[in-house]
C-alpha cells in the first residue's frame, strides 16, 4: 500500500474563499489536505515569529510534505503567515506561496520557497507537482528574483 502524500494550506480570512479551489487541486494530485487559519491577532502585530505560531498550524505543517500559503494582497493581513513559513522552512518542507492581487513584496521567510505564483495562476497544478516558478503580478514567470542576503562579517 502506498503512503498518502500530505499537504497543508495556511490562509487568512481575507483569502479563505480561495481555499476550496486549492484543496480540490491538491486532492486531484493525490494529497490529503490539512488547512489552518492564520491568527488575526498576528495581523495586528501581536505575534511576530515561529515561537508564536499556534499548535494547530504547527501540527498541520509538521505532518505535511508540501505547505501552501495563501498570501493576502495586503502585507498588513499576513497574520501568522510569517511565523508559519519560518516553521515550514526550519522543518525542510517544500513551500509554495499563492499570492492575492498585485503584491510583489513577500515575507523574508519565502526566500526559500519553491514557488510563488498568483492565486489565479494556471500553473497551480504544475507547482503542486513540483515545478519551481516565481510569477510577477501579471502572471509572467520571473527569470531571476532578487534575494537580500546578509553579508558575513
Short mmCIF file of N, CA and C in Angstrom, two decimals:
data_model
loop_
_atom_site.label_atom_id
_atom_site.label_comp_id
_atom_site.label_asym_id
_atom_site.label_seq_id
_atom_site.Cartn_x
_atom_site.Cartn_y
_atom_site.Cartn_z
N UNK A 1 0.84 -1.18 0.00
CA UNK A 1 0.00 0.00 0.00
C UNK A 1 0.89 1.25 0.00
N UNK A 2 0.59 2.18 -0.88
CA UNK A 2 1.42 3.39 -0.96
C UNK A 2 1.01 4.40 0.11
N UNK A 3 1.98 5.15 0.52
CA UNK A 3 1.76 6.17 1.54
C UNK A 3 1.09 7.39 0.91
N UNK A 4 0.06 7.93 1.55
CA UNK A 4 -0.65 9.10 1.05
C UNK A 4 0.20 10.35 1.25
N UNK A 5 0.32 11.15 0.19
CA UNK A 5 1.03 12.42 0.30
C UNK A 5 0.15 13.37 1.11
N UNK A 6 0.82 14.26 1.88
CA UNK A 6 0.08 15.20 2.73
C UNK A 6 0.51 16.62 2.42
N UNK A 7 -0.46 17.51 2.41
CA UNK A 7 -0.21 18.93 2.19
C UNK A 7 -0.97 19.75 3.23
N UNK A 8 -0.40 20.90 3.55
CA UNK A 8 -1.12 21.82 4.43
C UNK A 8 -1.33 23.11 3.66
N UNK A 9 -2.42 23.79 3.98
CA UNK A 9 -2.73 25.09 3.40
C UNK A 9 -2.96 26.05 4.57
N UNK A 10 -2.15 27.10 4.61
CA UNK A 10 -2.28 28.13 5.64
C UNK A 10 -2.87 29.36 4.96
N UNK A 11 -3.92 29.91 5.54
CA UNK A 11 -4.62 31.03 4.91
C UNK A 11 -5.04 32.05 5.97
N UNK A 12 -5.47 33.20 5.52
CA UNK A 12 -6.03 34.22 6.40
C UNK A 12 -7.45 34.50 5.94
N UNK A 13 -8.24 35.17 6.79
CA UNK A 13 -9.64 35.42 6.47
C UNK A 13 -9.86 36.09 5.12
N UNK A 14 -8.96 36.99 4.74
CA UNK A 14 -9.17 37.75 3.51
C UNK A 14 -9.06 36.88 2.25
N UNK A 15 -8.47 35.68 2.34
CA UNK A 15 -8.39 34.84 1.15
C UNK A 15 -8.97 33.43 1.36
N UNK A 16 -9.83 33.29 2.37
CA UNK A 16 -10.41 31.98 2.67
C UNK A 16 -11.31 31.47 1.54
N UNK A 17 -11.83 32.36 0.69
CA UNK A 17 -12.68 31.92 -0.42
C UNK A 17 -11.89 31.12 -1.46
N UNK A 18 -10.57 31.27 -1.47
CA UNK A 18 -9.72 30.53 -2.41
C UNK A 18 -9.41 29.12 -1.91
N UNK A 19 -9.63 28.86 -0.64
CA UNK A 19 -9.27 27.59 -0.03
C UNK A 19 -9.89 26.37 -0.72
N UNK A 20 -11.19 26.35 -1.01
CA UNK A 20 -11.77 25.14 -1.63
C UNK A 20 -11.11 24.78 -2.98
N UNK A 21 -10.82 25.77 -3.80
CA UNK A 21 -10.19 25.51 -5.10
C UNK A 21 -8.80 24.90 -4.92
N UNK A 22 -8.03 25.45 -3.99
CA UNK A 22 -6.68 24.94 -3.74
C UNK A 22 -6.74 23.52 -3.17
N UNK A 23 -7.64 23.30 -2.22
CA UNK A 23 -7.79 21.96 -1.65
C UNK A 23 -8.19 20.95 -2.72
N UNK A 24 -9.10 21.32 -3.60
CA UNK A 24 -9.54 20.42 -4.66
C UNK A 24 -8.38 20.06 -5.59
N UNK A 25 -7.57 21.06 -5.94
CA UNK A 25 -6.42 20.81 -6.82
C UNK A 25 -5.43 19.87 -6.15
N UNK A 26 -5.19 20.08 -4.86
CA UNK A 26 -4.28 19.19 -4.12
C UNK A 26 -4.82 17.77 -4.09
N UNK A 27 -6.10 17.62 -3.81
CA UNK A 27 -6.71 16.29 -3.75
C UNK A 27 -6.65 15.60 -5.10
N UNK A 28 -6.85 16.35 -6.18
CA UNK A 28 -6.76 15.77 -7.52
C UNK A 28 -5.34 15.29 -7.83
N UNK A 29 -4.36 15.86 -7.13
CA UNK A 29 -2.97 15.46 -7.31
C UNK A 29 -2.52 14.45 -6.24
N UNK A 30 -3.47 13.84 -5.54
CA UNK A 30 -3.17 12.75 -4.63
C UNK A 30 -2.80 13.13 -3.21
N UNK A 31 -3.09 14.36 -2.81
CA UNK A 31 -2.75 14.81 -1.46
C UNK A 31 -3.94 14.74 -0.51
N UNK A 32 -3.68 14.34 0.71
CA UNK A 32 -4.61 14.55 1.81
C UNK A 32 -4.30 15.95 2.32
N UNK A 33 -5.33 16.74 2.59
CA UNK A 33 -5.12 18.16 2.88
C UNK A 33 -5.55 18.51 4.29
N UNK A 34 -4.68 19.25 4.97
CA UNK A 34 -4.97 19.85 6.25
C UNK A 34 -4.94 21.37 6.00
N UNK A 35 -5.84 22.11 6.58
CA UNK A 35 -5.79 23.56 6.41
C UNK A 35 -5.90 24.23 7.78
N UNK A 36 -5.32 25.41 7.88
CA UNK A 36 -5.35 26.13 9.15
C UNK A 36 -5.43 27.64 8.89
N UNK A 37 -6.27 28.28 9.66
CA UNK A 37 -6.44 29.73 9.58
C UNK A 37 -5.37 30.42 10.41
N UNK A 38 -4.64 31.33 9.79
CA UNK A 38 -3.62 32.11 10.49
C UNK A 38 -4.32 33.15 11.37
N UNK A 39 -3.84 33.33 12.56
CA UNK A 39 -4.44 34.22 13.54
C UNK A 39 -4.56 35.66 13.05
N UNK A 40 -5.70 36.27 13.36
CA UNK A 40 -5.87 37.69 13.04
C UNK A 40 -5.13 38.56 14.05
N UNK A 41 -4.84 38.01 15.23
CA UNK A 41 -4.06 38.77 16.22
C UNK A 41 -2.68 39.05 15.65
N UNK A 42 -2.13 38.09 14.93
CA UNK A 42 -0.82 38.30 14.33
C UNK A 42 -0.87 39.43 13.32
N UNK A 43 -2.00 39.56 12.64
CA UNK A 43 -2.14 40.62 11.64
C UNK A 43 -2.06 42.00 12.30
N UNK A 44 -2.40 42.06 13.57
CA UNK A 44 -2.31 43.33 14.30
C UNK A 44 -0.94 43.52 14.95
N UNK A 45 -0.02 42.64 14.63
CA UNK A 45 1.35 42.80 15.13
C UNK A 45 1.59 42.22 16.50
N UNK A 46 0.66 41.42 17.01
CA UNK A 46 0.83 40.87 18.34
C UNK A 46 1.66 39.58 18.35
N UNK A 47 1.75 38.92 17.20
CA UNK A 47 2.56 37.72 17.07
C UNK A 47 3.65 38.01 16.05
N UNK A 48 4.87 37.58 16.32
CA UNK A 48 5.96 38.01 15.48
C UNK A 48 6.77 36.90 14.81
N UNK A 49 6.91 35.75 15.44
CA UNK A 49 7.81 34.75 14.86
C UNK A 49 7.26 33.35 15.11
N UNK A 50 8.09 32.36 14.75
CA UNK A 50 7.65 30.97 14.83
C UNK A 50 7.30 30.53 16.25
N UNK A 51 7.84 31.17 17.27
CA UNK A 51 7.52 30.77 18.64
C UNK A 51 6.08 31.10 19.00
N UNK A 52 5.45 31.98 18.23
CA UNK A 52 4.08 32.38 18.49
C UNK A 52 3.05 31.66 17.62
N UNK A 53 3.49 30.75 16.77
CA UNK A 53 2.58 30.05 15.86
C UNK A 53 1.72 29.06 16.64
N UNK A 54 0.44 29.02 16.33
CA UNK A 54 -0.49 28.14 17.05
C UNK A 54 -0.13 26.67 16.87
N UNK A 55 -0.53 25.86 17.83
CA UNK A 55 -0.28 24.42 17.78
C UNK A 55 -0.98 23.79 16.58
N UNK A 56 -2.15 24.30 16.24
CA UNK A 56 -2.90 23.80 15.08
C UNK A 56 -2.08 23.95 13.81
N UNK A 57 -1.51 25.14 13.61
CA UNK A 57 -0.71 25.40 12.41
C UNK A 57 0.57 24.56 12.45
N UNK A 58 1.22 24.47 13.60
CA UNK A 58 2.44 23.66 13.73
C UNK A 58 2.18 22.20 13.34
N UNK A 59 1.09 21.63 13.85
CA UNK A 59 0.75 20.24 13.54
C UNK A 59 0.45 20.05 12.07
N UNK A 60 -0.28 20.98 11.50
CA UNK A 60 -0.61 20.90 10.08
C UNK A 60 0.66 20.90 9.24
N UNK A 61 1.59 21.78 9.57
CA UNK A 61 2.86 21.88 8.83
C UNK A 61 3.72 20.64 9.05
N UNK A 62 3.88 20.23 10.29
CA UNK A 62 4.81 19.13 10.57
C UNK A 62 4.35 17.81 9.98
N UNK A 63 3.07 17.63 9.76
CA UNK A 63 2.56 16.39 9.18
C UNK A 63 2.51 16.41 7.65
N UNK A 64 2.90 17.52 7.03
CA UNK A 64 2.81 17.67 5.58
C UNK A 64 4.19 17.64 4.93
N UNK A 65 4.21 17.30 3.66
CA UNK A 65 5.45 17.41 2.89
C UNK A 65 5.43 18.65 2.01
N UNK A 66 4.23 19.16 1.71
CA UNK A 66 4.05 20.36 0.90
C UNK A 66 3.22 21.35 1.70
N UNK A 67 3.72 22.58 1.82
CA UNK A 67 3.00 23.63 2.55
C UNK A 67 2.67 24.76 1.58
N UNK A 68 1.39 25.03 1.45
CA UNK A 68 0.92 26.11 0.59
C UNK A 68 0.40 27.23 1.48
N UNK A 69 0.87 28.43 1.19
CA UNK A 69 0.47 29.61 1.95
C UNK A 69 -0.32 30.52 1.03
N UNK A 70 -1.56 30.85 1.41
CA UNK A 70 -2.35 31.80 0.66
C UNK A 70 -1.99 33.18 1.20
N UNK A 71 -1.15 33.87 0.45
CA UNK A 71 -0.61 35.16 0.88
C UNK A 71 -1.56 36.27 0.43
N UNK A 72 -2.06 37.06 1.38
CA UNK A 72 -3.03 38.10 1.02
C UNK A 72 -2.39 39.23 0.23
N UNK A 73 -3.24 39.99 -0.43
CA UNK A 73 -2.75 41.11 -1.23
C UNK A 73 -2.08 42.17 -0.36
N UNK A 74 -2.63 42.42 0.80
CA UNK A 74 -2.11 43.46 1.69
C UNK A 74 -1.19 42.86 2.75
N UNK A 75 0.02 43.41 2.85
CA UNK A 75 1.02 42.95 3.82
C UNK A 75 0.46 42.93 5.24
N UNK A 76 -0.38 43.91 5.57
CA UNK A 76 -0.92 44.02 6.93
C UNK A 76 -1.85 42.87 7.29
N UNK A 77 -2.27 42.08 6.32
CA UNK A 77 -3.20 40.97 6.55
C UNK A 77 -2.48 39.62 6.68
N UNK A 78 -1.16 39.62 6.73
CA UNK A 78 -0.40 38.37 6.71
C UNK A 78 -0.66 37.46 7.91
N UNK A 79 -1.07 37.99 9.03
CA UNK A 79 -1.33 37.14 10.18
C UNK A 79 -0.11 36.32 10.57
N UNK A 80 -0.34 35.08 10.95
CA UNK A 80 0.73 34.17 11.37
C UNK A 80 1.54 33.62 10.20
N UNK A 81 1.29 34.12 9.01
CA UNK A 81 1.97 33.57 7.82
C UNK A 81 3.49 33.62 7.97
N UNK A 82 4.04 34.71 8.49
CA UNK A 82 5.50 34.83 8.66
C UNK A 82 6.03 33.70 9.53
N UNK A 83 5.46 33.57 10.71
CA UNK A 83 5.92 32.55 11.64
C UNK A 83 5.69 31.14 11.12
N UNK A 84 4.55 30.92 10.47
CA UNK A 84 4.25 29.60 9.92
C UNK A 84 5.24 29.23 8.82
N UNK A 85 5.58 30.20 7.98
CA UNK A 85 6.57 29.94 6.92
C UNK A 85 7.93 29.65 7.53
N UNK A 86 8.26 30.32 8.60
CA UNK A 86 9.52 30.06 9.29
C UNK A 86 9.56 28.63 9.82
N UNK A 87 8.45 28.18 10.41
CA UNK A 87 8.36 26.80 10.92
C UNK A 87 8.53 25.82 9.76
N UNK A 88 7.84 26.05 8.66
CA UNK A 88 7.93 25.16 7.49
C UNK A 88 9.37 25.11 6.97
N UNK A 89 10.03 26.26 6.91
CA UNK A 89 11.40 26.31 6.44
C UNK A 89 12.34 25.56 7.35
N UNK A 90 12.17 25.72 8.66
CA UNK A 90 13.02 25.02 9.62
C UNK A 90 12.84 23.51 9.54
N UNK A 91 11.64 23.07 9.19
CA UNK A 91 11.36 21.64 9.08
C UNK A 91 11.69 21.09 7.70
N UNK A 92 12.18 21.94 6.81
CA UNK A 92 12.58 21.50 5.48
C UNK A 92 11.43 21.16 4.56
N UNK A 93 10.27 21.75 4.79
CA UNK A 93 9.09 21.49 3.96
C UNK A 93 9.18 22.27 2.65
N UNK A 94 8.63 21.71 1.57
CA UNK A 94 8.55 22.46 0.32
C UNK A 94 7.45 23.51 0.50
N UNK A 95 7.80 24.77 0.25
CA UNK A 95 6.86 25.87 0.45
C UNK A 95 6.47 26.47 -0.90
N UNK A 96 5.18 26.77 -1.00
CA UNK A 96 4.62 27.43 -2.17
C UNK A 96 3.75 28.58 -1.66
N UNK A 97 3.93 29.74 -2.24
CA UNK A 97 3.09 30.89 -1.91
C UNK A 97 2.13 31.16 -3.05
N UNK A 98 0.85 31.29 -2.73
CA UNK A 98 -0.16 31.72 -3.69
C UNK A 98 -0.57 33.12 -3.29
N UNK A 99 -0.28 34.09 -4.15
CA UNK A 99 -0.39 35.49 -3.79
C UNK A 99 -1.65 36.12 -4.35
N UNK A 100 -2.33 36.89 -3.51
CA UNK A 100 -3.51 37.63 -3.95
C UNK A 100 -3.12 38.96 -4.56
N UNK A 101 -3.84 39.37 -5.58
CA UNK A 101 -3.65 40.68 -6.18
C UNK A 101 -2.31 40.89 -6.83
N UNK A 102 -1.85 42.13 -6.78
CA UNK A 102 -0.61 42.53 -7.47
C UNK A 102 0.58 42.62 -6.52
N UNK A 103 0.47 42.08 -5.35
CA UNK A 103 1.54 42.15 -4.35
C UNK A 103 2.86 41.61 -4.92
N UNK A 104 3.95 42.32 -4.62
CA UNK A 104 5.27 41.89 -5.10
C UNK A 104 6.30 41.80 -3.98
N UNK A 105 5.93 42.18 -2.77
CA UNK A 105 6.83 42.11 -1.62
C UNK A 105 6.30 41.01 -0.70
N UNK A 106 7.20 40.08 -0.36
CA UNK A 106 6.81 38.92 0.43
C UNK A 106 7.64 38.85 1.70
N UNK A 107 7.12 38.15 2.71
CA UNK A 107 7.91 37.96 3.91
C UNK A 107 9.25 37.28 3.57
N UNK A 108 10.29 37.66 4.26
CA UNK A 108 11.63 37.12 4.05
C UNK A 108 11.65 35.59 4.12
N UNK A 109 10.77 35.02 4.91
CA UNK A 109 10.72 33.57 5.07
C UNK A 109 10.45 32.85 3.75
N UNK A 110 9.92 33.56 2.78
CA UNK A 110 9.61 32.94 1.49
C UNK A 110 10.77 32.97 0.51
N UNK A 111 11.91 33.48 0.92
CA UNK A 111 13.10 33.47 0.05
C UNK A 111 13.45 32.04 -0.35
N UNK A 112 13.13 31.07 0.49
CA UNK A 112 13.47 29.67 0.19
C UNK A 112 12.31 28.90 -0.42
N UNK A 113 11.21 29.58 -0.71
CA UNK A 113 10.04 28.91 -1.30
C UNK A 113 10.37 28.38 -2.69
N UNK A 114 9.81 27.24 -3.02
CA UNK A 114 10.00 26.68 -4.34
C UNK A 114 9.25 27.46 -5.40
N UNK A 115 8.12 28.02 -5.01
CA UNK A 115 7.31 28.74 -5.99
C UNK A 115 6.50 29.84 -5.30
N UNK A 116 6.33 30.93 -6.03
CA UNK A 116 5.42 32.00 -5.65
C UNK A 116 4.64 32.33 -6.92
N UNK A 117 3.34 32.03 -6.89
CA UNK A 117 2.51 32.32 -8.05
C UNK A 117 1.25 33.06 -7.61
N UNK A 118 0.54 33.62 -8.54
CA UNK A 118 -0.73 34.30 -8.24
C UNK A 118 -1.78 33.25 -7.87
N UNK A 119 -2.70 33.62 -7.01
CA UNK A 119 -3.77 32.71 -6.61
C UNK A 119 -4.54 32.24 -7.84
N UNK A 120 -4.66 33.08 -8.84
CA UNK A 120 -5.41 32.75 -10.05
C UNK A 120 -4.57 32.05 -11.12
N UNK A 121 -3.33 31.73 -10.83
CA UNK A 121 -2.41 31.20 -11.82
C UNK A 121 -2.85 29.86 -12.41
N UNK A 122 -2.63 29.72 -13.71
CA UNK A 122 -2.89 28.45 -14.39
C UNK A 122 -1.80 27.43 -14.07
N UNK A 123 -0.73 27.85 -13.40
CA UNK A 123 0.38 26.96 -13.08
C UNK A 123 0.20 26.19 -11.76
N UNK A 124 -0.93 26.35 -11.10
CA UNK A 124 -1.11 25.74 -9.78
C UNK A 124 -0.84 24.23 -9.80
N UNK A 125 -1.43 23.51 -10.73
CA UNK A 125 -1.22 22.05 -10.79
C UNK A 125 0.26 21.73 -10.99
N UNK A 126 0.94 22.47 -11.86
CA UNK A 126 2.37 22.23 -12.11
C UNK A 126 3.20 22.46 -10.85
N UNK A 127 2.87 23.51 -10.12
CA UNK A 127 3.60 23.83 -8.89
C UNK A 127 3.36 22.75 -7.83
N UNK A 128 2.13 22.28 -7.73
CA UNK A 128 1.82 21.20 -6.79
C UNK A 128 2.62 19.95 -7.15
N UNK A 129 2.85 19.73 -8.43
CA UNK A 129 3.60 18.57 -8.89
C UNK A 129 5.11 18.77 -8.80
N UNK A 130 5.55 19.94 -8.31
CA UNK A 130 6.97 20.13 -8.04
C UNK A 130 7.69 21.16 -8.88
N UNK A 131 7.01 21.81 -9.82
CA UNK A 131 7.66 22.84 -10.63
C UNK A 131 7.99 24.05 -9.75
N UNK A 132 9.19 24.56 -9.91
CA UNK A 132 9.61 25.76 -9.19
C UNK A 132 9.49 26.95 -10.13
N UNK A 133 8.62 27.88 -9.81
CA UNK A 133 8.44 29.07 -10.64
C UNK A 133 7.98 30.22 -9.74
N UNK A 134 8.50 31.39 -10.02
CA UNK A 134 8.04 32.61 -9.37
C UNK A 134 7.38 33.45 -10.45
N UNK A 135 6.23 34.04 -10.13
CA UNK A 135 5.50 34.86 -11.09
C UNK A 135 5.48 36.32 -10.67
N UNK A 136 5.42 37.18 -11.67
CA UNK A 136 5.22 38.61 -11.43
C UNK A 136 3.72 38.85 -11.28
N UNK A 137 3.34 40.08 -11.01
CA UNK A 137 1.94 40.43 -10.79
C UNK A 137 1.07 40.14 -12.02
N UNK A 138 1.68 40.08 -13.21
CA UNK A 138 0.90 39.80 -14.43
C UNK A 138 0.95 38.32 -14.82
N UNK A 139 1.31 37.46 -13.90
CA UNK A 139 1.38 36.00 -14.08
C UNK A 139 2.53 35.53 -14.97
N UNK A 140 3.42 36.43 -15.35
CA UNK A 140 4.58 36.03 -16.16
C UNK A 140 5.67 35.48 -15.24
N UNK A 141 6.38 34.45 -15.68
CA UNK A 141 7.46 33.91 -14.86
C UNK A 141 8.58 34.94 -14.68
N UNK A 142 9.17 34.95 -13.50
CA UNK A 142 10.31 35.83 -13.21
C UNK A 142 11.55 34.98 -13.42
N UNK A 143 12.46 35.45 -14.25
CA UNK A 143 13.67 34.67 -14.53
C UNK A 143 14.60 34.62 -13.33
N UNK A 144 14.97 35.75 -12.80
CA UNK A 144 15.85 35.81 -11.63
C UNK A 144 15.22 36.71 -10.60
N UNK A 145 15.06 36.19 -9.40
CA UNK A 145 14.49 37.03 -8.34
C UNK A 145 15.62 37.51 -7.44
N UNK A 146 15.48 38.71 -6.95
CA UNK A 146 16.48 39.29 -6.08
C UNK A 146 16.20 38.89 -4.64
N UNK A 147 17.17 38.30 -3.99
CA UNK A 147 17.05 37.91 -2.59
C UNK A 147 18.10 38.67 -1.81
N UNK A 148 17.65 39.37 -0.78
CA UNK A 148 18.57 40.10 0.09
C UNK A 148 19.28 39.12 1.01
N UNK A 149 20.56 38.93 0.81
CA UNK A 149 21.34 38.04 1.68
C UNK A 149 22.13 38.87 2.68
N UNK A 150 22.27 38.35 3.88
CA UNK A 150 23.07 39.02 4.90
C UNK A 150 24.54 38.74 4.61
N UNK A 151 25.33 39.76 4.70
CA UNK A 151 26.78 39.61 4.47
C UNK A 151 27.44 39.14 5.77
N UNK A 152 28.33 38.15 5.65
CA UNK A 152 29.08 37.69 6.82
C UNK A 152 30.15 38.72 7.15
N UNK A 153 30.45 38.85 8.41
CA UNK A 153 31.44 39.84 8.81
C UNK A 153 32.77 39.20 9.08
#
